[in-house]
GROMACS .gro file of N, CA and C in nm:
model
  243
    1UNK      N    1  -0.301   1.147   0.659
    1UNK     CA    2  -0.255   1.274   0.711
    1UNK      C    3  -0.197   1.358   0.598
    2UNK      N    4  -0.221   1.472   0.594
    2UNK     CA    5  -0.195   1.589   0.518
    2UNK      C    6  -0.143   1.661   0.589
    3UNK      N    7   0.002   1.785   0.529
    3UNK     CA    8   0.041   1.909   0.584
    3UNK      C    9   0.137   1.951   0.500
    4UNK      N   10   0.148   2.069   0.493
    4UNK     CA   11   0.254   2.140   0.407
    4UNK      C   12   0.385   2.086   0.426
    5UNK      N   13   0.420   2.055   0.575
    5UNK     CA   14   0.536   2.029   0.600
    5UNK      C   15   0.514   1.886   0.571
    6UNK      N   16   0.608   1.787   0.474
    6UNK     CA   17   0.606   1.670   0.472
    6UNK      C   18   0.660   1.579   0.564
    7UNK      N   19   0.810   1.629   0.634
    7UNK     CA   20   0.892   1.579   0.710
    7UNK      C   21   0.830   1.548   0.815
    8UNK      N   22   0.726   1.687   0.896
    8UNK     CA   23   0.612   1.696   0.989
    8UNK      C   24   0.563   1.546   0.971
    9UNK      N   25   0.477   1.519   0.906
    9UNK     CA   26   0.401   1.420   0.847
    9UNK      C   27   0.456   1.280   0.857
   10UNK      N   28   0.552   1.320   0.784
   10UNK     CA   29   0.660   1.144   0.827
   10UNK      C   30   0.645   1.105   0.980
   11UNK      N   31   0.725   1.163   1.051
   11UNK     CA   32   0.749   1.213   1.153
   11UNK      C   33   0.621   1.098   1.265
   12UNK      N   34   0.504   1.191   1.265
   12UNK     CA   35   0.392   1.142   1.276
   12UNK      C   36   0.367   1.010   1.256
   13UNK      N   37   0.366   0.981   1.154
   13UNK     CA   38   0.306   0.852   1.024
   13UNK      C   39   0.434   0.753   1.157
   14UNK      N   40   0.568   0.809   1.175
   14UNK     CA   41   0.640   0.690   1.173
   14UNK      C   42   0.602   0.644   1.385
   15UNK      N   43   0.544   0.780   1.471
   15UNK     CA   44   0.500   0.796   1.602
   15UNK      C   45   0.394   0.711   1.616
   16UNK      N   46   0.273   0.701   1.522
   16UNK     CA   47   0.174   0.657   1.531
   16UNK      C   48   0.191   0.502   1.489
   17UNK      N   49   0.305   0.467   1.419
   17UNK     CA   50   0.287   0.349   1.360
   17UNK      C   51   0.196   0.283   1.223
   18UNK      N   52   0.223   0.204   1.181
   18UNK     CA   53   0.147   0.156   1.048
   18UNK      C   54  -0.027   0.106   1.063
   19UNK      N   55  -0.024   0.074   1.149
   19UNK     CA   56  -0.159  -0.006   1.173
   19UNK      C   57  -0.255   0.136   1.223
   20UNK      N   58  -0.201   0.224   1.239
   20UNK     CA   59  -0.285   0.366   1.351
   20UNK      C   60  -0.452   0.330   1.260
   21UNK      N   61  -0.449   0.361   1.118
   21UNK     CA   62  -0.554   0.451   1.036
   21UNK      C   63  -0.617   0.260   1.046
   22UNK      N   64  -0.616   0.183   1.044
   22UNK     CA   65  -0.671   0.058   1.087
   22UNK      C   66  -0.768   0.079   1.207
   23UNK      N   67  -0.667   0.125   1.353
   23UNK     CA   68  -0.772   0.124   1.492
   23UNK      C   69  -0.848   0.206   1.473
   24UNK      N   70  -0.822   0.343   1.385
   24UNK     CA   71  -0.921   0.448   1.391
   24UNK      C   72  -1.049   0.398   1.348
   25UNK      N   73  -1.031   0.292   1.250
   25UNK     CA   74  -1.141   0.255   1.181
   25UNK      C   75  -1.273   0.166   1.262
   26UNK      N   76  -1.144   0.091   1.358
   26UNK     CA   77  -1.178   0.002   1.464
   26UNK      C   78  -1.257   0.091   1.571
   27UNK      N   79  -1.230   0.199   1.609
   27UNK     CA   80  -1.245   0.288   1.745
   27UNK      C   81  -1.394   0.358   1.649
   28UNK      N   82  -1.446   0.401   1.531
   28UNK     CA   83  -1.501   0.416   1.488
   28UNK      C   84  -1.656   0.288   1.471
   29UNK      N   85  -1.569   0.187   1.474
   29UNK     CA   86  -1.692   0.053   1.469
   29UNK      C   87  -1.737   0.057   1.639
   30UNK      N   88  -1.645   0.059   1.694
   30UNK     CA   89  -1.686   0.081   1.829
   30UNK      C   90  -1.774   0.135   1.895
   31UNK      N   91  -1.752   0.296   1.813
   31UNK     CA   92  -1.850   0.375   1.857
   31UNK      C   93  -1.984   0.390   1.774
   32UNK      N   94  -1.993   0.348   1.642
   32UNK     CA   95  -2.104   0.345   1.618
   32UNK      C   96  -2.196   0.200   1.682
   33UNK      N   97  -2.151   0.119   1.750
   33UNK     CA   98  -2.222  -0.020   1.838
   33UNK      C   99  -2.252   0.019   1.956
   34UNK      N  100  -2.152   0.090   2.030
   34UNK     CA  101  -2.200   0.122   2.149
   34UNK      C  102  -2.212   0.236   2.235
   35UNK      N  103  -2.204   0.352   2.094
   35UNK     CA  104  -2.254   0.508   2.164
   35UNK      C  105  -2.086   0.560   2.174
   36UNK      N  106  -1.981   0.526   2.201
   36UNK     CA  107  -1.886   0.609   2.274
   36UNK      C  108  -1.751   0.467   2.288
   37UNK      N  109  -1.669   0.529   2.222
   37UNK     CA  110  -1.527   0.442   2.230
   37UNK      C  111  -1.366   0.513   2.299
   38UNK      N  112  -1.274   0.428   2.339
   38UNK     CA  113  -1.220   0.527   2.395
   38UNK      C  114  -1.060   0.473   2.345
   39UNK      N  115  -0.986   0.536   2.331
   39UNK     CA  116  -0.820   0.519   2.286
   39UNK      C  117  -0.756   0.514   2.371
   40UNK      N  118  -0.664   0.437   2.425
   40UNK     CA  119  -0.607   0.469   2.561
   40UNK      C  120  -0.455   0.482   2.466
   41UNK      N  121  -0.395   0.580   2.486
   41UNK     CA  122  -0.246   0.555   2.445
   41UNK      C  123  -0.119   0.552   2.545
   42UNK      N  124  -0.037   0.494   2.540
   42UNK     CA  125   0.051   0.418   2.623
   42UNK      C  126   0.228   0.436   2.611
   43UNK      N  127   0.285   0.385   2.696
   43UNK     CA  128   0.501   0.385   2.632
   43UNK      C  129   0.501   0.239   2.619
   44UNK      N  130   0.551   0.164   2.556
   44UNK     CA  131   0.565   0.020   2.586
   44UNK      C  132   0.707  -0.017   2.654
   45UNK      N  133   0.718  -0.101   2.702
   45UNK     CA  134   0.851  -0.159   2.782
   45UNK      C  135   0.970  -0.127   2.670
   46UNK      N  136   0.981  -0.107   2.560
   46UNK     CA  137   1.092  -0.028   2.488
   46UNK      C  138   1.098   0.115   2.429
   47UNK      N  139   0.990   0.156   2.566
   47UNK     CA  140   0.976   0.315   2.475
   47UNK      C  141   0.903   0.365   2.387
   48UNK      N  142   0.823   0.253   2.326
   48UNK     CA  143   0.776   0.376   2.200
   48UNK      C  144   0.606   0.350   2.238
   49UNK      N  145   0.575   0.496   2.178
   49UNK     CA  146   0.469   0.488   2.194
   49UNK      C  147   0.344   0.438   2.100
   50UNK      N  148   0.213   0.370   2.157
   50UNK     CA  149   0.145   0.299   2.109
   50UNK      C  150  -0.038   0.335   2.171
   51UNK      N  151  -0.066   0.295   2.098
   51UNK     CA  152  -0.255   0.276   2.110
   51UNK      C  153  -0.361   0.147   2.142
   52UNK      N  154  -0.451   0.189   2.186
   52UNK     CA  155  -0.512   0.030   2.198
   52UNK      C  156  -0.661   0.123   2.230
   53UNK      N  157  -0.757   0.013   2.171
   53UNK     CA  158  -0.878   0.015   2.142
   53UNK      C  159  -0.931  -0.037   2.299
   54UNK      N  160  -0.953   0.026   2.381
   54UNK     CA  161  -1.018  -0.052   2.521
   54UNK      C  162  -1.154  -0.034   2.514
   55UNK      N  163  -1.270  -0.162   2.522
   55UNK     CA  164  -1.379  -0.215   2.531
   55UNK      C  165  -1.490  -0.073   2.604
   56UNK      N  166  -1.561  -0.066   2.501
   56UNK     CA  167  -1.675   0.054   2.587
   56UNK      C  168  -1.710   0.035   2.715
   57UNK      N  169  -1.741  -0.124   2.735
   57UNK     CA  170  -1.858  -0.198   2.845
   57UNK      C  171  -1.750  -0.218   2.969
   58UNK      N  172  -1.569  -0.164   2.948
   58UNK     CA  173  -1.500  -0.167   3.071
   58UNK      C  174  -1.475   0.013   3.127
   59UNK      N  175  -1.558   0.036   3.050
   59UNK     CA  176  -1.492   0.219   3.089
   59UNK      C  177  -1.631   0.289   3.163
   60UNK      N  178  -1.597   0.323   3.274
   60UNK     CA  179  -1.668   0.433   3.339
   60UNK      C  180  -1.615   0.584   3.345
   61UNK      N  181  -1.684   0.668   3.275
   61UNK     CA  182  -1.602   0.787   3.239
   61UNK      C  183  -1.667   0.895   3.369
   62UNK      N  184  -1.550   0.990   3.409
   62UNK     CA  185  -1.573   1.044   3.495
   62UNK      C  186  -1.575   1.221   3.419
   63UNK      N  187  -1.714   1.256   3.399
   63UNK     CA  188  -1.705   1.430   3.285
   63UNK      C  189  -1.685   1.537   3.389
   64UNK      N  190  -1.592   1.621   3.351
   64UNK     CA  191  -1.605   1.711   3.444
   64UNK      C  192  -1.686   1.852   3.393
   65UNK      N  193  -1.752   1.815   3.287
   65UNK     CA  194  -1.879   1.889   3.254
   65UNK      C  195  -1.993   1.802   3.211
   66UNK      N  196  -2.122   1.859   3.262
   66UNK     CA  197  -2.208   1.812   3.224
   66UNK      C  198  -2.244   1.762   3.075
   67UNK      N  199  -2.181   1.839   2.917
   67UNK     CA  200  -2.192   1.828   2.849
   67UNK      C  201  -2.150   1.677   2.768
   68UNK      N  202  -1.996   1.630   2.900
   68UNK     CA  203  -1.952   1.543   2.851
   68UNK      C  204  -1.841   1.561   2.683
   69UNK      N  205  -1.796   1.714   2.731
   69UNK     CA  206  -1.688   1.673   2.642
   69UNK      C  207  -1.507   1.692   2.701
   70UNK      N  208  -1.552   1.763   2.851
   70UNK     CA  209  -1.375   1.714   2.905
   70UNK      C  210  -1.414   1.590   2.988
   71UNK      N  211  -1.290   1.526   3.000
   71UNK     CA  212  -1.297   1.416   3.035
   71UNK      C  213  -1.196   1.466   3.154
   72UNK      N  214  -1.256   1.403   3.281
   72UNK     CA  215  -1.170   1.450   3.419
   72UNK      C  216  -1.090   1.289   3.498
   73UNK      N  217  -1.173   1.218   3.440
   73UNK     CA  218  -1.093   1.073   3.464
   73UNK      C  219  -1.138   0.955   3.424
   74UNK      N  220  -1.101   0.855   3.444
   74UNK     CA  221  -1.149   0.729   3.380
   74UNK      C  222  -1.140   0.590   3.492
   75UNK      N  223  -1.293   0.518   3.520
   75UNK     CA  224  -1.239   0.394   3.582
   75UNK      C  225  -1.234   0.272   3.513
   76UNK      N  226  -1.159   0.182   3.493
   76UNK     CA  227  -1.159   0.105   3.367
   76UNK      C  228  -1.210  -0.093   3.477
   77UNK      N  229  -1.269  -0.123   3.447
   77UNK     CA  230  -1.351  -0.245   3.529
   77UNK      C  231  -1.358  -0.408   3.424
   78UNK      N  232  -1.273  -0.467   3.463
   78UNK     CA  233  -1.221  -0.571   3.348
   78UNK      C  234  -1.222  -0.706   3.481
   79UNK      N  235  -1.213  -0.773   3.444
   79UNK     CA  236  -1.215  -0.968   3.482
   79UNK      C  237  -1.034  -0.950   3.441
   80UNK      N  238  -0.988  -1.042   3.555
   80UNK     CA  239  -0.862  -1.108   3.490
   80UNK      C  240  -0.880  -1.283   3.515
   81UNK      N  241  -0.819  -1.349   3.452
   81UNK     CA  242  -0.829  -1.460   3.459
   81UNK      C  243  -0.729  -1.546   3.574
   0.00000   0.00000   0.00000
C-alpha cells in the first residue's frame, strides 16, 4: 500500500493485519483455478476485524446485474462434520 498520507497507511496495514498481502495472493490462486474467488470479511469474538479466503465450489452468488459485477447476495453450501 501506497499514499501520501503515511499515518493513513499504517492505520490500514495495522486493520488489515500482517498476513492480508499473503490471502490476496491466495484469493488470486483461487481465482485463477476456478474462474472467481470470494473474501468474506468478518469481527472476531474480540472485535477486530479479519478476512478469510471461502472455497469457490461453496459459494452460489446471487448478481443483481446481468453483467455480474454487483453482487446482491450470497448462498454459501458447506458439509459440517
Amino acid at each position: 500500500l501506497t499514499c501520501d498520507d503515511t499515518s493513513y497507511v499504517d492505520k490500514v496495514k495495522d486493520i488489515l493485519g500482517k498476513h492480508f498481502q499473503y490471502q490476496i495472493s491466495g484469493l488470486g490462486y483461487e481465482a485463477s483455478n476456478k474462474g472467481i474467488a470470494w473474501l468474506q470479511a468478518y469481527i472476531d469474538e474480540e472485535g477486530n476485524f479479519k478476512t478469510m479466503i471461502i472455497p469457490s465450489e461453496q459459494c452460489i452468488p446471487i448478481w443483481r446485474d446481468s453483467s455480474h459485477i454487483e453482487l446482491e447476495s450470497m448462498i454459501r453450501v458447506y458439509e459440517t462434520v
